[in-house]
Amino acid sequence: MVDVFEEFVAVVAEGLGAPGELVGGVDLAGQVHLSRFHFDRVIGAVAGESPYAFRRRVLLERAAYRLLAEDSPVLDVAVEAGYGSHEAFTRAFVRAYGMSPREWRRESSRVFFLSAPSGVHFQPPAGLRLPARKEVRGMDVLVRMVEHHVWLTGEMIERGARLDAATLDRPIELSVEGIDDAISIRYLLDRLVWQEEMWLASVEDRPFQVPECGRQVVTPIPELRERHADAGSRFVALVNQLNDEGRFDESFVDTTCEPPRVFTYGGMVAHVLTFAAHRRSLLIGAFYTAGITDLGFGDPMHHVAEGR
């Protein structure tokens, strides 16, 4: 039901571009692929108001915002809100806000949100704002970004398995001096995996030998797959543990450095994500050149939002 409601909200949001065109309940139901009866029941149960009342309220909130933010004539605002006359709009506005549109716009600091059981409101300049499904802290987002990074690294290793050795080792001409020089698909995949391994060794205070750099790296894809399955899962578990225990600001000594250095766990995670994002971007482009074009899901936006 939540998915149907979000689809309905998207339809309403899209219709805000031309709100003067009244959309009937049958039309709205059709756009979310439900019968009118089932549509009214589902949306009413989730939103706490009928689909018609939901859309009317959102348009009224938009109108209230426009009255405060713009100098448009009241009649123009009324028509864009779907009302056929100044009088009909004024009656609806008074019922909702307790005053006429002209009285309302005399005070610019008013809050235009109306009571909404669903928590969905008009969001200036032309969108809708949905409440969060659950409380999410900033560090929860960080954890999801790490989970996305580890998951996407695995997907890239699998794409690498489709390529022959010549393609895996073909030079990528775009490189960044001081970060990665003389790079290839195989090299960058290896770098993503050993980055996980290196920081795990640092946190666990174990010795770690930084591998050779450059195009001479010839690690077989099956070996990368196996190493990532181990290190990736352990790295995600570490970050989840740090988040659960609130320890991102805690420090540790990195004995893999010479001389040893002190880092915070949060700084370590930020470092991993920053450099990994650079390498993943290079890889997506290199895979595309090699004919592998199904890595469009590399953007973490939806992964983070959906908590996958």
PDB file of N, CA and C in Angstrom, residues 72-115:
ATOM      1  N   SER A  72       0.949  37.840  -7.695  1.00  0.00           N
ATOM      2  CA  SER A  72      -0.071  37.454  -8.661  1.00  0.00           C
ATOM      3  C   SER A  72      -1.463  37.814  -8.144  1.00  0.00           C
ATOM      4  N   PRO A  73      -2.370  38.217  -9.027  1.00  0.00           N
ATOM      5  CA  PRO A  73      -3.748  38.491  -8.609  1.00  0.00           C
ATOM      6  C   PRO A  73      -4.384  37.257  -7.974  1.00  0.00           C
ATOM      7  N   VAL A  74      -5.253  37.474  -7.024  1.00  0.00           N
ATOM      8  CA  VAL A  74      -5.899  36.364  -6.327  1.00  0.00           C
ATOM      9  C   VAL A  74      -6.633  35.462  -7.303  1.00  0.00           C
ATOM     10  N   LEU A  75      -7.268  36.050  -8.319  1.00  0.00           N
ATOM     11  CA  LEU A  75      -8.006  35.235  -9.277  1.00  0.00           C
ATOM     12  C   LEU A  75      -7.075  34.275 -10.020  1.00  0.00           C
ATOM     13  N   ASP A  76      -5.874  34.737 -10.393  1.00  0.00           N
ATOM     14  CA  ASP A  76      -4.917  33.862 -11.072  1.00  0.00           C
ATOM     15  C   ASP A  76      -4.517  32.695 -10.171  1.00  0.00           C
ATOM     16  N   VAL A  77      -4.284  32.993  -8.888  1.00  0.00           N
ATOM     17  CA  VAL A  77      -3.928  31.954  -7.927  1.00  0.00           C
ATOM     18  C   VAL A  77      -5.081  30.972  -7.778  1.00  0.00           C
ATOM     19  N   ALA A  78      -6.311  31.490  -7.756  1.00  0.00           N
ATOM     20  CA  ALA A  78      -7.492  30.641  -7.623  1.00  0.00           C
ATOM     21  C   ALA A  78      -7.622  29.682  -8.799  1.00  0.00           C
ATOM     22  N   VAL A  79      -7.444  30.196 -10.011  1.00  0.00           N
ATOM     23  CA  VAL A  79      -7.567  29.363 -11.208  1.00  0.00           C
ATOM     24  C   VAL A  79      -6.492  28.277 -11.213  1.00  0.00           C
ATOM     25  N   GLU A  80      -5.257  28.623 -10.848  1.00  0.00           N
ATOM     26  CA  GLU A  80      -4.186  27.638 -10.823  1.00  0.00           C
ATOM     27  C   GLU A  80      -4.409  26.578  -9.745  1.00  0.00           C
ATOM     28  N   ALA A  81      -5.209  26.924  -8.736  1.00  0.00           N
ATOM     29  CA  ALA A  81      -5.537  25.953  -7.691  1.00  0.00           C
ATOM     30  C   ALA A  81      -6.744  25.114  -8.051  1.00  0.00           C
ATOM     31  N   GLY A  82      -7.308  25.348  -9.244  1.00  0.00           N
ATOM     32  CA  GLY A  82      -8.397  24.511  -9.720  1.00  0.00           C
ATOM     33  C   GLY A  82      -9.787  25.055  -9.417  1.00  0.00           C
ATOM     34  N   TYR A  83      -9.893  26.308  -9.032  1.00  0.00           N
ATOM     35  CA  TYR A  83     -11.198  26.897  -8.713  1.00  0.00           C
ATOM     36  C   TYR A  83     -11.683  27.743  -9.885  1.00  0.00           C
ATOM     37  N   GLY A  84     -12.979  27.650 -10.145  1.00  0.00           N
ATOM     38  CA  GLY A  84     -13.533  28.339 -11.294  1.00  0.00           C
ATOM     39  C   GLY A  84     -13.875  29.788 -11.063  1.00  0.00           C
ATOM     40  N   SER A  85     -13.859  30.229  -9.804  1.00  0.00           N
ATOM     41  CA  SER A  85     -14.203  31.628  -9.528  1.00  0.00           C
ATOM     42  C   SER A  85     -13.471  32.108  -8.288  1.00  0.00           C
ATOM     43  N   HIS A  86     -13.381  33.431  -8.180  1.00  0.00           N
ATOM     44  CA  HIS A  86     -12.767  34.066  -7.014  1.00  0.00           C
ATOM     45  C   HIS A  86     -13.536  33.684  -5.756  1.00  0.00           C
ATOM     46  N   GLU A  87     -14.878  33.665  -5.880  1.00  0.00           N
ATOM     47  CA  GLU A  87     -15.725  33.407  -4.720  1.00  0.00           C
ATOM     48  C   GLU A  87     -15.538  31.980  -4.197  1.00  0.00           C
ATOM     49  N   ALA A  88     -15.513  30.997  -5.095  1.00  0.00           N
ATOM     50  CA  ALA A  88     -15.353  29.600  -4.674  1.00  0.00           C
ATOM     51  C   ALA A  88     -14.003  29.405  -3.989  1.00  0.00           C
ATOM     52  N   PHE A  89     -12.977  30.032  -4.544  1.00  0.00           N
ATOM     53  CA  PHE A  89     -11.640  29.923  -3.940  1.00  0.00           C
ATOM     54  C   PHE A  89     -11.623  30.574  -2.563  1.00  0.00           C
ATOM     55  N   THR A  90     -12.242  31.732  -2.434  1.00  0.00           N
ATOM     56  CA  THR A  90     -12.252  32.434  -1.148  1.00  0.00           C
ATOM     57  C   THR A  90     -12.959  31.618  -0.084  1.00  0.00           C
ATOM     58  N   ARG A  91     -14.091  30.987  -0.450  1.00  0.00           N
ATOM     59  CA  ARG A  91     -14.830  30.179   0.531  1.00  0.00           C
ATOM     60  C   ARG A  91     -13.961  29.011   1.006  1.00  0.00           C
ATOM     61  N   ALA A  92     -13.314  28.328   0.066  1.00  0.00           N
ATOM     62  CA  ALA A  92     -12.463  27.193   0.430  1.00  0.00           C
ATOM     63  C   ALA A  92     -11.273  27.657   1.271  1.00  0.00           C
ATOM     64  N   PHE A  93     -10.716  28.795   0.932  1.00  0.00           N
ATOM     65  CA  PHE A  93      -9.540  29.306   1.648  1.00  0.00           C
ATOM     66  C   PHE A  93      -9.910  29.692   3.075  1.00  0.00           C
ATOM     67  N   VAL A  94     -11.046  30.315   3.232  1.00  0.00           N
ATOM     68  CA  VAL A  94     -11.494  30.712   4.580  1.00  0.00           C
ATOM     69  C   VAL A  94     -11.734  29.482   5.441  1.00  0.00           C
ATOM     70  N   ARG A  95     -12.334  28.426   4.861  1.00  0.00           N
ATOM     71  CA  ARG A  95     -12.561  27.198   5.620  1.00  0.00           C
ATOM     72  C   ARG A  95     -11.231  26.579   6.063  1.00  0.00           C
ATOM     73  N   ALA A  96     -10.241  26.657   5.201  1.00  0.00           N
ATOM     74  CA  ALA A  96      -8.959  26.023   5.508  1.00  0.00           C
ATOM     75  C   ALA A  96      -8.089  26.859   6.434  1.00  0.00           C
ATOM     76  N   TYR A  97      -8.027  28.181   6.205  1.00  0.00           N
ATOM     77  CA  TYR A  97      -7.071  29.028   6.913  1.00  0.00           C
ATOM     78  C   TYR A  97      -7.708  30.036   7.875  1.00  0.00           C
ATOM     79  N   GLY A  98      -9.029  30.079   7.891  1.00  0.00           N
ATOM     80  CA  GLY A  98      -9.703  30.964   8.847  1.00  0.00           C
ATOM     81  C   GLY A  98      -9.682  32.431   8.483  1.00  0.00           C
ATOM     82  N   MET A  99      -9.302  32.769   7.266  1.00  0.00           N
ATOM     83  CA  MET A  99      -9.282  34.167   6.813  1.00  0.00           C
ATOM     84  C   MET A  99      -9.287  34.189   5.292  1.00  0.00           C
ATOM     85  N   SER A 100      -9.588  35.344   4.734  1.00  0.00           N
ATOM     86  CA  SER A 100      -9.638  35.461   3.284  1.00  0.00           C
ATOM     87  C   SER A 100      -8.229  35.504   2.695  1.00  0.00           C
ATOM     88  N   PRO A 101      -8.102  35.230   1.399  1.00  0.00           N
ATOM     89  CA  PRO A 101      -6.788  35.320   0.765  1.00  0.00           C
ATOM     90  C   PRO A 101      -6.142  36.700   0.917  1.00  0.00           C
ATOM     91  N   ARG A 102      -6.920  37.758   0.840  1.00  0.00           N
ATOM     92  CA  ARG A 102      -6.353  39.105   0.969  1.00  0.00           C
ATOM     93  C   ARG A 102      -5.831  39.344   2.382  1.00  0.00           C
ATOM     94  N   GLU A 103      -6.563  38.880   3.377  1.00  0.00           N
ATOM     95  CA  GLU A 103      -6.073  39.017   4.754  1.00  0.00           C
ATOM     96  C   GLU A 103      -4.801  38.187   4.959  1.00  0.00           C
ATOM     97  N   TRP A 104      -4.785  37.008   4.374  1.00  0.00           N
ATOM     98  CA  TRP A 104      -3.645  36.100   4.525  1.00  0.00           C
ATOM     99  C   TRP A 104      -2.351  36.727   4.012  1.00  0.00           C
ATOM    100  N   ARG A 105      -2.402  37.356   2.853  1.00  0.00           N
ATOM    101  CA  ARG A 105      -1.165  37.820   2.237  1.00  0.00           C
ATOM    102  C   ARG A 105      -0.633  39.109   2.882  1.00  0.00           C
ATOM    103  N   ARG A 106      -1.367  39.674   3.827  1.00  0.00           N
ATOM    104  CA  ARG A 106      -0.852  40.852   4.530  1.00  0.00           C
ATOM    105  C   ARG A 106       0.248  40.491   5.519  1.00  0.00           C
ATOM    106  N   GLU A 107       0.322  39.208   5.900  1.00  0.00           N
ATOM    107  CA  GLU A 107       1.326  38.768   6.883  1.00  0.00           C
ATOM    108  C   GLU A 107       2.215  37.717   6.234  1.00  0.00           C
ATOM    109  N   SER A 108       3.463  38.084   5.919  1.00  0.00           N
ATOM    110  CA  SER A 108       4.334  37.224   5.119  1.00  0.00           C
ATOM    111  C   SER A 108       4.959  36.069   5.899  1.00  0.00           C
ATOM    112  N   SER A 109       4.820  36.076   7.220  1.00  0.00           N
ATOM    113  CA  SER A 109       5.493  35.049   8.018  1.00  0.00           C
ATOM    114  C   SER A 109       4.596  33.864   8.365  1.00  0.00           C
ATOM    115  N   ARG A 110       3.460  33.755   7.742  1.00  0.00           N
ATOM    116  CA  ARG A 110       2.536  32.671   8.064  1.00  0.00           C
ATOM    117  C   ARG A 110       3.047  31.315   7.562  1.00  0.00           C
ATOM    118  N   VAL A 111       2.647  30.239   8.243  1.00  0.00           N
ATOM    119  CA  VAL A 111       2.967  28.880   7.828  1.00  0.00           C
ATOM    120  C   VAL A 111       1.797  28.353   7.008  1.00  0.00           C
ATOM    121  N   PHE A 112       2.060  27.915   5.787  1.00  0.00           N
ATOM    122  CA  PHE A 112       0.979  27.541   4.882  1.00  0.00           C
ATOM    123  C   PHE A 112       0.586  26.072   4.973  1.00  0.00           C
ATOM    124  N   PHE A 113       1.283  25.260   5.779  1.00  0.00           N
ATOM    125  CA  PHE A 113       0.918  23.849   5.906  1.00  0.00           C
ATOM    126  C   PHE A 113      -0.441  23.709   6.586  1.00  0.00           C
ATOM    127  N   LEU A 114      -1.284  22.862   6.006  1.00  0.00           N
ATOM    128  CA  LEU A 114      -2.549  22.499   6.625  1.00  0.00           C
ATOM    129  C   LEU A 114      -2.401  21.143   7.314  1.00  0.00           C
ATOM    130  N   SER A 115      -3.319  20.832   8.195  1.00  0.00           N
ATOM    131  CA  SER A 115      -3.279  19.547   8.887  1.00  0.00           C
ATOM    132  C   SER A 115      -3.346  18.411   7.866  1.00  0.00           C
TER     133      SER A 115
END
